[in-house]
PDB file of C-alpha atoms in Angstrom:
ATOM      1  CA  UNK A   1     -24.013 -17.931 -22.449  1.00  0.00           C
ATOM      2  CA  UNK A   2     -26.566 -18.303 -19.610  1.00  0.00           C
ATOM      3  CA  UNK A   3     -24.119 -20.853 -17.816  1.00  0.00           C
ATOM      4  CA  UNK A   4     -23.873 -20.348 -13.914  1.00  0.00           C
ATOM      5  CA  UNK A   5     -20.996 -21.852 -12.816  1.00  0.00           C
ATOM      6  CA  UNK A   6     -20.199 -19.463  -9.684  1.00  0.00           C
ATOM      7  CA  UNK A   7     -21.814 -18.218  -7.094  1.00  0.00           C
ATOM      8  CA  UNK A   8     -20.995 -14.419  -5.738  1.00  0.00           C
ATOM      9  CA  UNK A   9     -20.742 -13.573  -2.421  1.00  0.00           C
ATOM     10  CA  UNK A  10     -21.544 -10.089  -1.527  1.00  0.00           C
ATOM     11  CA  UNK A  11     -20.080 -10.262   2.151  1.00  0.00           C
ATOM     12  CA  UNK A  12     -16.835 -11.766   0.687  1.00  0.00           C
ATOM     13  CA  UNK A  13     -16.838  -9.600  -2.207  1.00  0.00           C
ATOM     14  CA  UNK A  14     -15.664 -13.201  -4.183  1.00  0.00           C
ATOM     15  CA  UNK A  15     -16.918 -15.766  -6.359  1.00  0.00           C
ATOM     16  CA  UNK A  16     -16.877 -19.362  -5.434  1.00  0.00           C
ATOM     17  CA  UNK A  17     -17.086 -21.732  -8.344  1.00  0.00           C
ATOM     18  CA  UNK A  18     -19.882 -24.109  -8.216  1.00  0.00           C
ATOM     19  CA  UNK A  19     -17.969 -27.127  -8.950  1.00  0.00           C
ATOM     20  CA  UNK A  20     -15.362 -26.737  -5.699  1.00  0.00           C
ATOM     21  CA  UNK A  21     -19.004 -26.340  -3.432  1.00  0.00           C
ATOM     22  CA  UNK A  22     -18.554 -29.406  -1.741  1.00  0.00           C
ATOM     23  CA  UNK A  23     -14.904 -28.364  -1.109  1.00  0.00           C
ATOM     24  CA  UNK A  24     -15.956 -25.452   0.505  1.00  0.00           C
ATOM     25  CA  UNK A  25     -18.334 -27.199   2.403  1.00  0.00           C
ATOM     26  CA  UNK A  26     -16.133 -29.773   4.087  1.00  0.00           C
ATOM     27  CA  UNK A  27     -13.858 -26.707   5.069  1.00  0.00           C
ATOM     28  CA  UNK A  28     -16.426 -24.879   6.398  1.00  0.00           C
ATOM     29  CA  UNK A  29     -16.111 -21.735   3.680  1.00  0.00           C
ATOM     30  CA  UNK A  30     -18.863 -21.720   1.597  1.00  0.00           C
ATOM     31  CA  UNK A  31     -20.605 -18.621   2.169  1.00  0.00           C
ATOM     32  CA  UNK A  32     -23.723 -17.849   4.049  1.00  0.00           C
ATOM     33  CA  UNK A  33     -24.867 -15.496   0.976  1.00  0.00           C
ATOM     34  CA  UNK A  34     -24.480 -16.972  -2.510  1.00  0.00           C
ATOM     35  CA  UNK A  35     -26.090 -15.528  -5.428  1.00  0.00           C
ATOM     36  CA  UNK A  36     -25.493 -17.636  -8.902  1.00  0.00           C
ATOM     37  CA  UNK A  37     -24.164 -15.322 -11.617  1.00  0.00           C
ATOM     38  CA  UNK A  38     -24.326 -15.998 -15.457  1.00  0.00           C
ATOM     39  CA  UNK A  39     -20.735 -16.930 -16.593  1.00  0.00           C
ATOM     40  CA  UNK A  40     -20.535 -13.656 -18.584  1.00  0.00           C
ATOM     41  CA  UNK A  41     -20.777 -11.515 -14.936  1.00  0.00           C
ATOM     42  CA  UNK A  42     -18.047 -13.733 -13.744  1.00  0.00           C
ATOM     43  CA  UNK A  43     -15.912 -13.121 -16.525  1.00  0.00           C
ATOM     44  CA  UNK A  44     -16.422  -9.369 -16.353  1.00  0.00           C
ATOM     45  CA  UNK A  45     -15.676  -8.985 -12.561  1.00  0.00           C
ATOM     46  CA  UNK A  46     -13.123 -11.239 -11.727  1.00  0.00           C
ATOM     47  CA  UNK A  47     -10.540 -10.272 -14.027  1.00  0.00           C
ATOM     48  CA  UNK A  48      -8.351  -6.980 -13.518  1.00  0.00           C
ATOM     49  CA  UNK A  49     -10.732  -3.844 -12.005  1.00  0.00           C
ATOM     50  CA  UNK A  50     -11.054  -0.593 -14.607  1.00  0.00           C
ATOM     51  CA  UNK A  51      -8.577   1.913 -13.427  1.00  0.00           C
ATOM     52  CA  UNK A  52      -9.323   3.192  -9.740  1.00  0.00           C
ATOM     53  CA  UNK A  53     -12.230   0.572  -9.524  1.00  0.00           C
ATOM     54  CA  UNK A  54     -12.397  -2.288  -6.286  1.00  0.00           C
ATOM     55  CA  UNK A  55     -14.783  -5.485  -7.197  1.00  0.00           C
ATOM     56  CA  UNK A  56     -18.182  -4.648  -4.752  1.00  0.00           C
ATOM     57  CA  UNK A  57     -21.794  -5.532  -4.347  1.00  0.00           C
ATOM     58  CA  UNK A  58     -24.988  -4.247  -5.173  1.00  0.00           C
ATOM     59  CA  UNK A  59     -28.031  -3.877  -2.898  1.00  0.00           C
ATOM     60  CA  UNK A  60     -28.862  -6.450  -5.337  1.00  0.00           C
ATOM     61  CA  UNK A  61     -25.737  -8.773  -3.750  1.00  0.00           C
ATOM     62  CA  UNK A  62     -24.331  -9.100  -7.266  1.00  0.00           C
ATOM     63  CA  UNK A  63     -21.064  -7.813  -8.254  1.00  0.00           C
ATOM     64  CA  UNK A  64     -20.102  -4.233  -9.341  1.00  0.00           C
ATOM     65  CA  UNK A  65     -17.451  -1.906  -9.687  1.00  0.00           C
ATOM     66  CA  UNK A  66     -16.742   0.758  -7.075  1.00  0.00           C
ATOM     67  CA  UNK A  67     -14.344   3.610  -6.503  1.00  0.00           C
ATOM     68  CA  UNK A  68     -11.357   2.838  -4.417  1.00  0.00           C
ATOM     69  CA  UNK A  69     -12.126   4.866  -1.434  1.00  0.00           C
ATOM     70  CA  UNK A  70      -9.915   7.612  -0.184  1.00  0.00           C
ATOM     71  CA  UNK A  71      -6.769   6.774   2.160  1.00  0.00           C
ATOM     72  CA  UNK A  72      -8.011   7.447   5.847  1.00  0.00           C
ATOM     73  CA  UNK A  73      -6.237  10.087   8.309  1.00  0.00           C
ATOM     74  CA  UNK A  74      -3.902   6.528   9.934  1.00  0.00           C
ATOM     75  CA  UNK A  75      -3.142   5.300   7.182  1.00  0.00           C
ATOM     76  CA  UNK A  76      -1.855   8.814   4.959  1.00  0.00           C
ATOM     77  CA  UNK A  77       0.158   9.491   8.694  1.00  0.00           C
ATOM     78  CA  UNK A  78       1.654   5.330   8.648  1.00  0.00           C
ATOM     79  CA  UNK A  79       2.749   5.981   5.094  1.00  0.00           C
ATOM     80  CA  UNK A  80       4.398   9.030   6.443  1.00  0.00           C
ATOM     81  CA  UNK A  81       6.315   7.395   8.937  1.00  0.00           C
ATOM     82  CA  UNK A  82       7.294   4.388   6.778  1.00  0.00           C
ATOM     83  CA  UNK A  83       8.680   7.015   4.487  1.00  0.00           C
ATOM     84  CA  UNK A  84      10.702   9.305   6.932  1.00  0.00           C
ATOM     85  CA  UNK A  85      11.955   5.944   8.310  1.00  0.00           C
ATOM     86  CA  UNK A  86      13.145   5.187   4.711  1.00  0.00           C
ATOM     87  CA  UNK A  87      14.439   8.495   4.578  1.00  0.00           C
ATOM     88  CA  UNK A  88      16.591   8.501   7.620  1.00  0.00           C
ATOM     89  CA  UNK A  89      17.966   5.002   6.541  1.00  0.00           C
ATOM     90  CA  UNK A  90      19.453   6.625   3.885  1.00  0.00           C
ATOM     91  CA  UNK A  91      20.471   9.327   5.551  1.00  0.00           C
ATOM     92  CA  UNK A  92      21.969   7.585   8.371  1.00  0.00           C
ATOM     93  CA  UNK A  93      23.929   5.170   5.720  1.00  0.00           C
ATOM     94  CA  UNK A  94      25.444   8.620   4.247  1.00  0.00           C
ATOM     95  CA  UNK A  95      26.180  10.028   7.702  1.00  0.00           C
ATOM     96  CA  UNK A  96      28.542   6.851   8.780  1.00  0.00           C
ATOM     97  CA  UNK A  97      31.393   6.570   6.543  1.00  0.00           C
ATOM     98  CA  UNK A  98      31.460  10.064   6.411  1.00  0.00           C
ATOM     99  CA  UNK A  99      31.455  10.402  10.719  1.00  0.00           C
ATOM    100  CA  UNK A 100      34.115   7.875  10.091  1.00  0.00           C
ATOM    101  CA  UNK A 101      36.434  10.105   7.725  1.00  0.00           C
ATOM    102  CA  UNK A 102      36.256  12.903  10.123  1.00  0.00           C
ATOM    103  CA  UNK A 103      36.919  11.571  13.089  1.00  0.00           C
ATOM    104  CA  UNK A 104      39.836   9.587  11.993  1.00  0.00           C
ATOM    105  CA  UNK A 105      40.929  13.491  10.508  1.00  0.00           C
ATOM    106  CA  UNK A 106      40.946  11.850   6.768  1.00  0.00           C
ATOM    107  CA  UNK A 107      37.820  13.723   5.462  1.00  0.00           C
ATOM    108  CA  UNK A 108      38.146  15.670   2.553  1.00  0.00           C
ATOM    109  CA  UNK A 109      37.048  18.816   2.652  1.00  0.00           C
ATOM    110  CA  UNK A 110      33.870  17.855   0.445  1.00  0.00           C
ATOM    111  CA  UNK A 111      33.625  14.955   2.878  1.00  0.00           C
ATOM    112  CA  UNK A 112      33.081  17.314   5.918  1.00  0.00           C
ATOM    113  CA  UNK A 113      30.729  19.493   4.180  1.00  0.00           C
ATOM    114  CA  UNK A 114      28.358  16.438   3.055  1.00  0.00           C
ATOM    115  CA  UNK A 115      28.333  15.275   6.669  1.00  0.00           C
ATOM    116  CA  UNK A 116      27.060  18.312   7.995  1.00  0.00           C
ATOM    117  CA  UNK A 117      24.430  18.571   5.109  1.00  0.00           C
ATOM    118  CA  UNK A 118      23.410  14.973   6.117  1.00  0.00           C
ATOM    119  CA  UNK A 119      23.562  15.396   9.636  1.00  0.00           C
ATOM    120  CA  UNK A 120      21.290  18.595   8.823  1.00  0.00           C
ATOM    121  CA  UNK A 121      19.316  16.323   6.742  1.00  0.00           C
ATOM    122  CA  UNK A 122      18.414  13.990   9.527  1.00  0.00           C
ATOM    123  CA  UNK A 123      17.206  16.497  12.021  1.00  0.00           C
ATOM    124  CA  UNK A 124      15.018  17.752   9.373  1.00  0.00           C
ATOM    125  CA  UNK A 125      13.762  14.972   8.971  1.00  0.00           C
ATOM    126  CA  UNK A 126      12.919  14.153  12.526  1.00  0.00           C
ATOM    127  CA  UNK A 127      10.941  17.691  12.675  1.00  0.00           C
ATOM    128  CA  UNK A 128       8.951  16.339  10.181  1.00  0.00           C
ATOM    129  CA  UNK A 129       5.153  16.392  11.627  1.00  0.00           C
ATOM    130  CA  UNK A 130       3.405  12.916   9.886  1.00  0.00           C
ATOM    131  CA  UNK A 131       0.201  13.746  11.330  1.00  0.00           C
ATOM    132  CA  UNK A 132      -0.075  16.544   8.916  1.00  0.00           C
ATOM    133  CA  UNK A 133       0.093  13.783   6.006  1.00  0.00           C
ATOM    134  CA  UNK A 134      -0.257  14.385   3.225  1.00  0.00           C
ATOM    135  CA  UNK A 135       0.059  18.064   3.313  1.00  0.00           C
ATOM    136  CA  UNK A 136       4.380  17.205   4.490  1.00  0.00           C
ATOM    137  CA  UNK A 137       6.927  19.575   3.185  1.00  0.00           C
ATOM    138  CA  UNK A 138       9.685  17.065   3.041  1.00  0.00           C
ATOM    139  CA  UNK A 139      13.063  18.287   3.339  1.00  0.00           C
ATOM    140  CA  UNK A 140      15.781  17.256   0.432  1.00  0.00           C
ATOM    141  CA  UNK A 141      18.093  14.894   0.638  1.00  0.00           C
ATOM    142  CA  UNK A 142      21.687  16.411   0.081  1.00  0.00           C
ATOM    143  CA  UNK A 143      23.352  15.056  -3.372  1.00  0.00           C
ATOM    144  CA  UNK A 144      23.659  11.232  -3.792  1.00  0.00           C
TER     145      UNK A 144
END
């Protein structure tokens, strides 16, 4: 069980079987840092990662498990915005047959009441402050 048939690289955080080297070679991706590993560590680290695990390196340059690491300030406030855009799709796709109904004066009286919940909705929605992410108090959606 002492086969190597990969190599790890530690600035790639990937293995690179030993077979393809030539391969890599003539495409110019072999890496500059490979480390043979026993079969048996490239059969523990290249499958799926244990819950809330990413594949790393050691100071060694062999593979290990880390934690994932936290989301940063950009990206918890980009994940806000993607959301409130999804939000005020909806919202906006609720908001237009329903404009429609009341300006041609066939809205039902539920009709007119949803709009101006959705239209209230929306404006919420723009308030919303993403750079406070992910401490947002999101505002809720009127009945679907």
């Amino acid at each position: 069980m002492n086969d190597k048939n990969y190599v790890f690289s530690a600035l790639n955080k990937a293995f690179y079987p030993l077979s393809l080297q030539q391969d890599y070679i003539n495409a110019g991706s072999w890496p500059n840092d490979p480390v043979p590993v026993a079969d048996d560590i490239f059969n523990k680290f290249s499958g799926m990662p244990p819950k809330a695990k990413i594949l790393s390196s050691g100071e060694d340059g062999l593979p290990c498990w880390e934690d994932i690491p936290p989301l940063t300030t950009e990206q918890l406030i980009s994940i806000a915005e993607i959301q409130r855009a999804q939000f005020l799709s909806l919202a906006n796709e609720k908001i237009t047959p329903l404009s429609d109904a009341v300006e041609l004066d066939i809205a039902t009286d539920e009709e007119a009441l949803l709009l101006k919940e959705w239209k209230k909705y929306r404006v919420m929605l723009n308030r919303v402050d993403t750079s406070k992410a992910p401490e947002i108090d999101w505002p809720i959606s009127p009945s679907l």
